[in-house]
CSV table of C-alpha atoms in Angstrom, one decimal:
chain,number,residue,atom,x,y,z
T,1,UNK,CA,29.8,-20.3,35.2
T,2,UNK,CA,27.9,-23.4,32.9
T,3,UNK,CA,24.6,-20.5,33.2
T,4,UNK,CA,26.8,-17.4,31.1
T,5,UNK,CA,28.9,-20.4,28.9
T,6,UNK,CA,25.4,-21.2,28.7
T,7,UNK,CA,24.2,-17.7,27.1
T,8,UNK,CA,27.5,-18.0,24.6
T,9,UNK,CA,25.8,-20.7,22.8
T,10,UNK,CA,23.3,-18.6,21.2
T,11,UNK,CA,20.2,-20.4,23.7
T,12,UNK,CA,17.4,-18.2,24.6
T,13,UNK,CA,17.4,-19.9,28.6
T,14,UNK,CA,16.0,-23.1,26.8
T,15,UNK,CA,19.5,-25.8,27.7
T,16,UNK,CA,18.3,-27.8,31.2
T,17,UNK,CA,21.6,-27.3,32.2
T,18,UNK,CA,21.3,-23.0,32.3
T,19,UNK,CA,17.9,-23.0,33.7
T,20,UNK,CA,19.1,-25.8,36.5
T,21,UNK,CA,22.1,-23.4,37.2
T,22,UNK,CA,20.4,-20.3,37.1
T,23,UNK,CA,17.2,-21.7,39.1
T,24,UNK,CA,20.1,-23.2,42.2
T,25,UNK,CA,21.2,-20.1,42.3
T,26,UNK,CA,18.6,-17.8,42.9
T,27,UNK,CA,17.5,-20.7,46.0
T,28,UNK,CA,20.3,-19.9,47.5
T,29,UNK,CA,20.3,-15.8,47.1
T,30,UNK,CA,16.6,-16.5,48.3
T,31,UNK,CA,17.0,-18.6,51.5
T,32,UNK,CA,20.7,-17.1,51.8
T,33,UNK,CA,22.1,-21.2,52.2
T,34,UNK,CA,25.5,-19.7,50.8
T,35,UNK,CA,26.0,-18.2,54.5
T,36,UNK,CA,26.7,-21.6,55.7
T,37,UNK,CA,30.1,-20.7,53.6
T,38,UNK,CA,31.2,-18.4,56.6
T,39,UNK,CA,31.5,-21.3,58.8
T,40,UNK,CA,34.2,-23.3,56.9
T,41,UNK,CA,37.9,-23.0,57.7
T,42,UNK,CA,39.1,-20.8,54.8
T,43,UNK,CA,35.9,-19.0,54.3
T,44,UNK,CA,38.1,-15.2,53.8
T,45,UNK,CA,39.8,-17.1,50.9
T,46,UNK,CA,36.8,-18.9,49.5
T,47,UNK,CA,35.0,-15.5,49.3
T,48,UNK,CA,38.0,-13.8,47.3
T,49,UNK,CA,37.7,-17.1,45.4
T,50,UNK,CA,33.9,-16.6,45.2
T,51,UNK,CA,34.0,-12.9,44.2
T,52,UNK,CA,36.5,-13.1,41.5
T,53,UNK,CA,34.6,-15.7,39.6
T,54,UNK,CA,31.9,-13.5,39.8
T,55,UNK,CA,33.1,-10.6,38.2
T,56,UNK,CA,34.5,-13.1,35.8
T,57,UNK,CA,31.2,-14.5,34.7
T,58,UNK,CA,29.8,-10.4,34.6
T,59,UNK,CA,32.4,-9.9,32.0
T,60,UNK,CA,31.4,-12.8,30.6
T,61,UNK,CA,28.0,-11.7,30.0
T,62,UNK,CA,28.8,-8.4,29.3
T,63,UNK,CA,30.7,-10.0,26.4
T,64,UNK,CA,27.8,-12.1,25.7
T,65,UNK,CA,25.0,-9.0,25.8
T,66,UNK,CA,27.0,-7.0,23.4
T,67,UNK,CA,27.5,-9.3,21.1
T,68,UNK,CA,23.6,-10.0,21.0
T,69,UNK,CA,22.4,-6.4,21.3
T,70,UNK,CA,25.2,-5.5,18.2
T,71,UNK,CA,24.0,-8.4,16.5
T,72,UNK,CA,19.8,-7.3,16.1
T,73,UNK,CA,21.5,-3.5,15.2
T,74,UNK,CA,23.5,-5.1,11.9
T,75,UNK,CA,20.1,-7.0,11.5
T,76,UNK,CA,18.1,-3.7,11.0
T,77,UNK,CA,20.0,-2.6,8.1
T,78,UNK,CA,20.4,-6.2,6.5
T,79,UNK,CA,16.9,-7.8,6.1
T,80,UNK,CA,13.9,-6.7,5.0
T,81,UNK,CA,12.0,-9.6,6.6
T,82,UNK,CA,10.0,-7.9,9.7
T,83,UNK,CA,8.8,-12.0,11.1
T,84,UNK,CA,12.3,-12.5,11.3
T,85,UNK,CA,13.3,-9.2,12.6
T,86,UNK,CA,10.9,-9.5,15.1
T,87,UNK,CA,11.8,-12.8,16.1
T,88,UNK,CA,15.5,-12.4,17.3
T,89,UNK,CA,14.6,-9.1,18.7
T,90,UNK,CA,12.1,-11.7,21.0
T,91,UNK,CA,15.2,-13.8,21.0
T,92,UNK,CA,17.2,-11.1,22.4
T,93,UNK,CA,14.4,-9.8,25.0
T,94,UNK,CA,14.8,-13.7,26.3
T,95,UNK,CA,18.6,-13.2,26.8
T,96,UNK,CA,18.6,-9.7,28.5
T,97,UNK,CA,15.6,-11.3,30.5
T,98,UNK,CA,18.3,-14.1,31.5
T,99,UNK,CA,21.5,-11.7,32.5
T,100,UNK,CA,18.8,-9.8,34.6
T,101,UNK,CA,17.8,-12.9,36.8
T,102,UNK,CA,21.7,-14.2,36.9
T,103,UNK,CA,23.3,-10.7,38.0
T,104,UNK,CA,20.3,-10.3,40.6
T,105,UNK,CA,20.8,-14.2,42.2
T,106,UNK,CA,24.8,-13.3,42.4
T,107,UNK,CA,24.4,-9.9,43.8
T,108,UNK,CA,22.4,-10.8,46.6
T,109,UNK,CA,24.7,-14.5,47.4
T,110,UNK,CA,27.5,-11.7,47.3
T,111,UNK,CA,26.2,-8.8,49.1
T,112,UNK,CA,24.8,-11.4,51.9
T,113,UNK,CA,28.4,-13.0,52.4
T,114,UNK,CA,29.8,-9.8,52.1
T,115,UNK,CA,27.3,-8.6,54.8
T,116,UNK,CA,27.9,-11.4,57.3
T,117,UNK,CA,31.6,-11.8,57.3
T,118,UNK,CA,33.9,-11.7,60.2
T,119,UNK,CA,35.7,-8.7,58.6
T,120,UNK,CA,36.6,-7.3,55.1
T,121,UNK,CA,39.9,-8.7,53.7
T,122,UNK,CA,42.2,-6.4,51.6
T,123,UNK,CA,42.1,-9.4,49.4
T,124,UNK,CA,38.4,-8.9,48.6
T,125,UNK,CA,38.6,-5.0,48.8
T,126,UNK,CA,41.6,-5.0,46.1
T,127,UNK,CA,38.5,-7.1,44.4
T,128,UNK,CA,35.4,-5.0,44.6
T,129,UNK,CA,37.6,-1.5,44.0
T,130,UNK,CA,40.0,-3.0,41.6
T,131,UNK,CA,36.6,-3.4,39.4
T,132,UNK,CA,36.1,0.3,39.6
T,133,UNK,CA,40.1,1.7,39.3
T,134,UNK,CA,41.5,3.1,36.0
T,135,UNK,CA,43.8,0.2,34.6
T,136,UNK,CA,47.1,2.0,35.7
T,137,UNK,CA,46.0,1.2,39.2
T,138,UNK,CA,45.3,-2.7,39.0
T,139,UNK,CA,48.1,-4.2,37.0
T,140,UNK,CA,47.1,-3.3,33.5
T,141,UNK,CA,43.4,-4.6,34.1
T,142,UNK,CA,40.5,-2.5,32.4
T,143,UNK,CA,37.6,-2.1,34.2
T,144,UNK,CA,36.0,-0.6,31.1
T,145,UNK,CA,33.4,1.8,32.6
T,146,UNK,CA,30.2,1.4,32.3
T,147,UNK,CA,30.2,-2.6,31.7
T,148,UNK,CA,28.5,-5.3,33.9
T,149,UNK,CA,31.2,-6.4,35.8
T,150,UNK,CA,32.1,-2.6,37.1
T,151,UNK,CA,28.5,-1.4,37.2
T,152,UNK,CA,28.2,-5.0,39.3
T,153,UNK,CA,30.7,-3.7,42.0
T,154,UNK,CA,29.1,-0.1,41.7
T,155,UNK,CA,26.3,-2.2,43.0
T,156,UNK,CA,27.6,-4.2,45.2
T,157,UNK,CA,29.3,-1.3,46.9
T,158,UNK,CA,25.5,0.3,47.5
T,159,UNK,CA,24.4,-3.3,48.8
T,160,UNK,CA,26.8,-3.7,51.2
T,161,UNK,CA,27.8,-0.5,52.0
T,162,UNK,CA,27.4,-1.0,55.9
T,163,UNK,CA,29.7,-4.0,55.9
T,164,UNK,CA,32.0,-2.6,53.4
T,165,UNK,CA,32.0,1.7,54.5
T,166,UNK,CA,34.5,1.1,57.0
T,167,UNK,CA,37.4,-0.3,54.5
T,168,UNK,CA,36.6,1.7,51.9
T,169,UNK,CA,36.7,4.9,54.1
T,170,UNK,CA,39.8,3.8,55.4
T,171,UNK,CA,41.5,2.9,52.1
T,172,UNK,CA,40.5,6.3,50.7
T,173,UNK,CA,42.4,7.9,53.9
T,174,UNK,CA,45.5,6.5,53.2
T,175,UNK,CA,45.6,6.8,49.5
T,176,UNK,CA,44.9,10.4,50.3
T,177,UNK,CA,47.8,10.8,52.5
T,178,UNK,CA,50.0,8.9,50.0
T,179,UNK,CA,50.4,5.9,51.5
T,180,UNK,CA,49.9,2.0,49.8
T,181,UNK,CA,47.2,-0.1,52.1
T,182,UNK,CA,49.6,-3.1,53.9
T,183,UNK,CA,48.7,-6.1,51.0
T,184,UNK,CA,47.0,-3.6,48.6
T,185,UNK,CA,47.7,-4.2,44.8
T,186,UNK,CA,46.2,-1.3,44.1
T,187,UNK,CA,48.6,1.7,43.4
T,188,UNK,CA,49.6,5.1,41.6
T,189,UNK,CA,46.9,8.0,41.7
T,190,UNK,CA,43.7,6.6,43.3
T,191,UNK,CA,41.5,10.2,42.2
T,192,UNK,CA,39.3,8.8,39.4
T,193,UNK,CA,38.8,5.2,42.1
T,194,UNK,CA,37.5,7.7,44.6
T,195,UNK,CA,35.4,9.8,42.4
T,196,UNK,CA,33.8,6.4,41.1
T,197,UNK,CA,33.5,4.6,44.5
T,198,UNK,CA,31.4,8.1,44.8
T,199,UNK,CA,29.1,7.5,41.9
T,200,UNK,CA,28.0,4.7,43.4
T,201,UNK,CA,27.3,5.8,47.0
T,202,UNK,CA,28.1,9.4,47.3
T,203,UNK,CA,27.2,9.4,51.4
T,204,UNK,CA,29.9,6.2,51.7
T,205,UNK,CA,32.1,9.4,50.9
T,206,UNK,CA,30.9,12.0,53.5
T,207,UNK,CA,32.7,10.9,56.4
T,208,UNK,CA,35.5,10.8,55.1
T,209,UNK,CA,34.7,14.2,53.3
T,210,UNK,CA,36.0,16.7,56.2
T,211,UNK,CA,39.4,15.6,56.1
T,212,UNK,CA,40.1,15.9,52.3
T,213,UNK,CA,38.6,19.2,52.5
T,214,UNK,CA,41.3,20.3,55.1
T,215,UNK,CA,43.8,19.0,52.8
T,216,UNK,CA,43.6,22.1,51.1
T,217,UNK,CA,44.7,24.1,53.4
T,218,UNK,CA,48.0,21.8,53.5
T,219,UNK,CA,50.8,24.0,52.6
T,220,UNK,CA,53.0,21.2,52.3
T,221,UNK,CA,51.5,19.1,49.9
T,222,UNK,CA,52.4,22.0,47.4
T,223,UNK,CA,50.3,23.8,44.3
T,224,UNK,CA,50.2,21.1,42.1
T,225,UNK,CA,48.4,18.1,44.3
T,226,UNK,CA,46.5,20.5,46.3
T,227,UNK,CA,45.1,21.3,42.6
T,228,UNK,CA,44.0,17.8,42.3
T,229,UNK,CA,42.3,17.2,45.2
T,230,UNK,CA,40.5,20.5,44.4
T,231,UNK,CA,39.6,19.1,41.5
T,232,UNK,CA,38.6,15.5,42.8
T,233,UNK,CA,36.0,17.5,45.3
T,234,UNK,CA,35.1,19.6,42.4
T,235,UNK,CA,34.1,16.8,40.4
T,236,UNK,CA,32.5,14.6,43.1
T,237,UNK,CA,30.6,17.6,43.7
T,238,UNK,CA,29.3,18.3,40.6
T,239,UNK,CA,28.3,14.6,39.6
T,240,UNK,CA,26.4,14.1,43.3
T,241,UNK,CA,23.9,16.7,41.6
T,242,UNK,CA,23.6,14.3,38.2
T,243,UNK,CA,22.5,11.5,39.6
T,244,UNK,CA,24.6,9.7,37.0
T,245,UNK,CA,26.9,7.6,38.8
T,246,UNK,CA,25.1,4.4,38.1
T,247,UNK,CA,22.7,5.1,35.5
T,248,UNK,CA,23.2,3.3,32.0
T,249,UNK,CA,21.6,5.1,28.5
T,250,UNK,CA,22.0,3.9,25.7
T,251,UNK,CA,20.2,1.4,23.5
T,252,UNK,CA,21.5,-1.6,25.5
T,253,UNK,CA,17.9,-3.0,27.5
T,254,UNK,CA,20.5,-5.0,30.0
T,255,UNK,CA,22.4,-2.5,31.4
T,256,UNK,CA,19.3,0.3,31.2
T,257,UNK,CA,17.7,-2.2,33.0
T,258,UNK,CA,20.3,-3.5,35.8
T,259,UNK,CA,20.4,0.5,36.6
T,260,UNK,CA,17.0,1.8,36.0
T,261,UNK,CA,16.0,3.3,40.0
T,262,UNK,CA,19.5,3.3,41.7
T,263,UNK,CA,19.5,6.9,42.4
T,264,UNK,CA,20.3,8.1,45.6
T,265,UNK,CA,19.2,11.6,45.7
T,266,UNK,CA,16.2,12.0,43.1
T,267,UNK,CA,18.1,15.3,41.6
T,268,UNK,CA,18.8,16.7,44.6
T,269,UNK,CA,22.9,17.3,45.3
T,270,UNK,CA,23.9,15.1,47.9
T,271,UNK,CA,26.6,17.1,49.1
T,272,UNK,CA,25.6,20.1,48.6
T,273,UNK,CA,22.7,18.9,51.3
T,274,UNK,CA,24.9,16.8,53.8
T,275,UNK,CA,28.0,18.6,53.5
T,276,UNK,CA,27.6,22.3,52.9
T,277,UNK,CA,31.1,23.1,54.0
T,278,UNK,CA,32.0,21.9,50.8
T,279,UNK,CA,30.9,24.1,48.7
T,280,UNK,CA,32.2,27.0,50.8
T,281,UNK,CA,35.5,25.7,51.0
T,282,UNK,CA,35.4,25.2,47.2
T,283,UNK,CA,34.6,28.9,46.7
T,284,UNK,CA,37.2,29.9,48.8
T,285,UNK,CA,39.6,28.1,46.5
T,286,UNK,CA,38.7,30.7,44.2
T,287,UNK,CA,40.8,33.2,46.3
T,288,UNK,CA,43.9,31.2,46.8
T,289,UNK,CA,47.3,32.0,46.6
T,290,UNK,CA,48.1,29.8,43.8
T,291,UNK,CA,47.4,30.8,40.6
T,292,UNK,CA,47.1,27.3,39.4
T,293,UNK,CA,44.9,25.8,42.6
T,294,UNK,CA,42.5,29.6,41.3
T,295,UNK,CA,42.5,28.2,37.7
T,296,UNK,CA,41.3,24.7,38.8
T,297,UNK,CA,38.8,26.3,40.6
T,298,UNK,CA,37.5,28.5,38.2
T,299,UNK,CA,37.3,25.4,35.5
T,300,UNK,CA,34.6,23.9,37.3
T,301,UNK,CA,32.4,27.0,38.1
T,302,UNK,CA,29.3,26.1,35.2
T,303,UNK,CA,29.2,22.5,37.1
T,304,UNK,CA,28.8,23.4,40.0
T,305,UNK,CA,25.9,25.9,39.4
T,306,UNK,CA,24.4,23.2,36.8
T,307,UNK,CA,24.7,20.7,39.6
T,308,UNK,CA,22.3,22.8,42.0
T,309,UNK,CA,19.0,22.5,42.0
T,310,UNK,CA,18.2,25.3,44.6
T,311,UNK,CA,18.0,29.0,42.9
T,312,UNK,CA,19.6,30.6,46.5
T,313,UNK,CA,22.8,28.3,45.7
T,314,UNK,CA,22.8,28.8,42.2
T,315,UNK,CA,22.8,32.4,43.2
T,316,UNK,CA,25.6,32.0,45.5
T,317,UNK,CA,27.8,31.0,43.5
T,318,UNK,CA,27.4,33.5,40.9
T,319,UNK,CA,27.7,36.2,43.5
T,320,UNK,CA,30.7,35.3,44.4
T,321,UNK,CA,32.1,34.5,41.2
T,322,UNK,CA,31.1,38.3,40.4
T,323,UNK,CA,32.6,39.9,43.2
T,324,UNK,CA,36.0,38.3,41.5
T,325,UNK,CA,35.2,40.5,38.9
T,326,UNK,CA,37.5,43.0,41.2
T,327,UNK,CA,39.7,40.3,42.0
T,328,UNK,CA,43.7,42.4,42.2
T,329,UNK,CA,45.3,39.1,40.0
T,330,UNK,CA,44.6,40.2,36.1
T,331,UNK,CA,44.4,36.2,35.9
T,332,UNK,CA,41.4,35.9,38.3
T,333,UNK,CA,39.7,38.8,36.7
T,334,UNK,CA,39.7,37.0,33.6
T,335,UNK,CA,38.3,33.9,34.5
T,336,UNK,CA,35.8,35.4,36.5
T,337,UNK,CA,34.6,37.3,33.4
T,338,UNK,CA,34.2,34.2,31.4
T,339,UNK,CA,33.2,32.1,34.0
T,340,UNK,CA,30.5,34.7,34.8
T,341,UNK,CA,29.4,35.2,31.4
T,342,UNK,CA,29.2,31.6,30.6
T,343,UNK,CA,26.7,31.3,33.6
T,344,UNK,CA,24.7,34.0,33.2
T,345,UNK,CA,24.4,33.2,29.4
T,346,UNK,CA,23.0,29.9,30.4
T,347,UNK,CA,21.3,30.6,33.4
T,348,UNK,CA,19.6,33.8,33.3
T,349,UNK,CA,17.5,33.3,36.4
């Protein structure tokens, strides 16, 4: 906490308290001394408290980082003194390096503890997922998509995937079945949360995909719910091929540095490669008995084509849409014409 407040003072890592705190965190992370905490009574509660403090610090560092970058950007138009502007840019670079070191140290500590914990409590799971969830699910908490706390939650999911995966998958299965997991504060529509989990670690979602896809055939859910599930699946499929789940863009050096080199797929659509049945399941929804479901399937055609790197896969989608140009339903034919023309105009190959 001292390290976070030290950055807010405007110093560039020259405070003895800040430097000592950071070095202590790095030592603990490197030597994994934090694991001793798991042998103490009440370790589960302490782990939740620690994660809460870390996420709070990340939010604070995100504010400081944004303020420093904003101040520097303002100076570009306000000052003609090149040397003074360069000094301020150097100051920002020192702040950026400091924040990245804090991030690395704390991620090492928390991921080590989560990886060695006897079990993942619902409180800890809510703590992680709550920083990905839309505010409507978590008591008004704003995850500030793309902010440092949100990015830290995504990074933790990736670093501790093996430890968190069973609990996350159980949570997703429950919310997809309309249940509220016992003891969870996360309530409401979970589609955006599931999409953000997928952005962080697509592989974590693969084992639950068959059950989600099979729900599209469940007439008991109603057309509106099936359309909602299909929209989620299509969004996940498209995201799998864009390699942007963790990436941060723009002029913010810190966020770019923290999210560089984190893509799992290198441009390959993981869902298409690991679970090809998903693409077929989506395509079949274009012939669904429900017009509401068909409309959702057609809406994502262009995004699906763009997310696929293989020419054969892309042609498969276009061919399927082309066959629907003769569909018996007039609205389906109209949607097929629009999507077919749009895809052919931008991807004639």
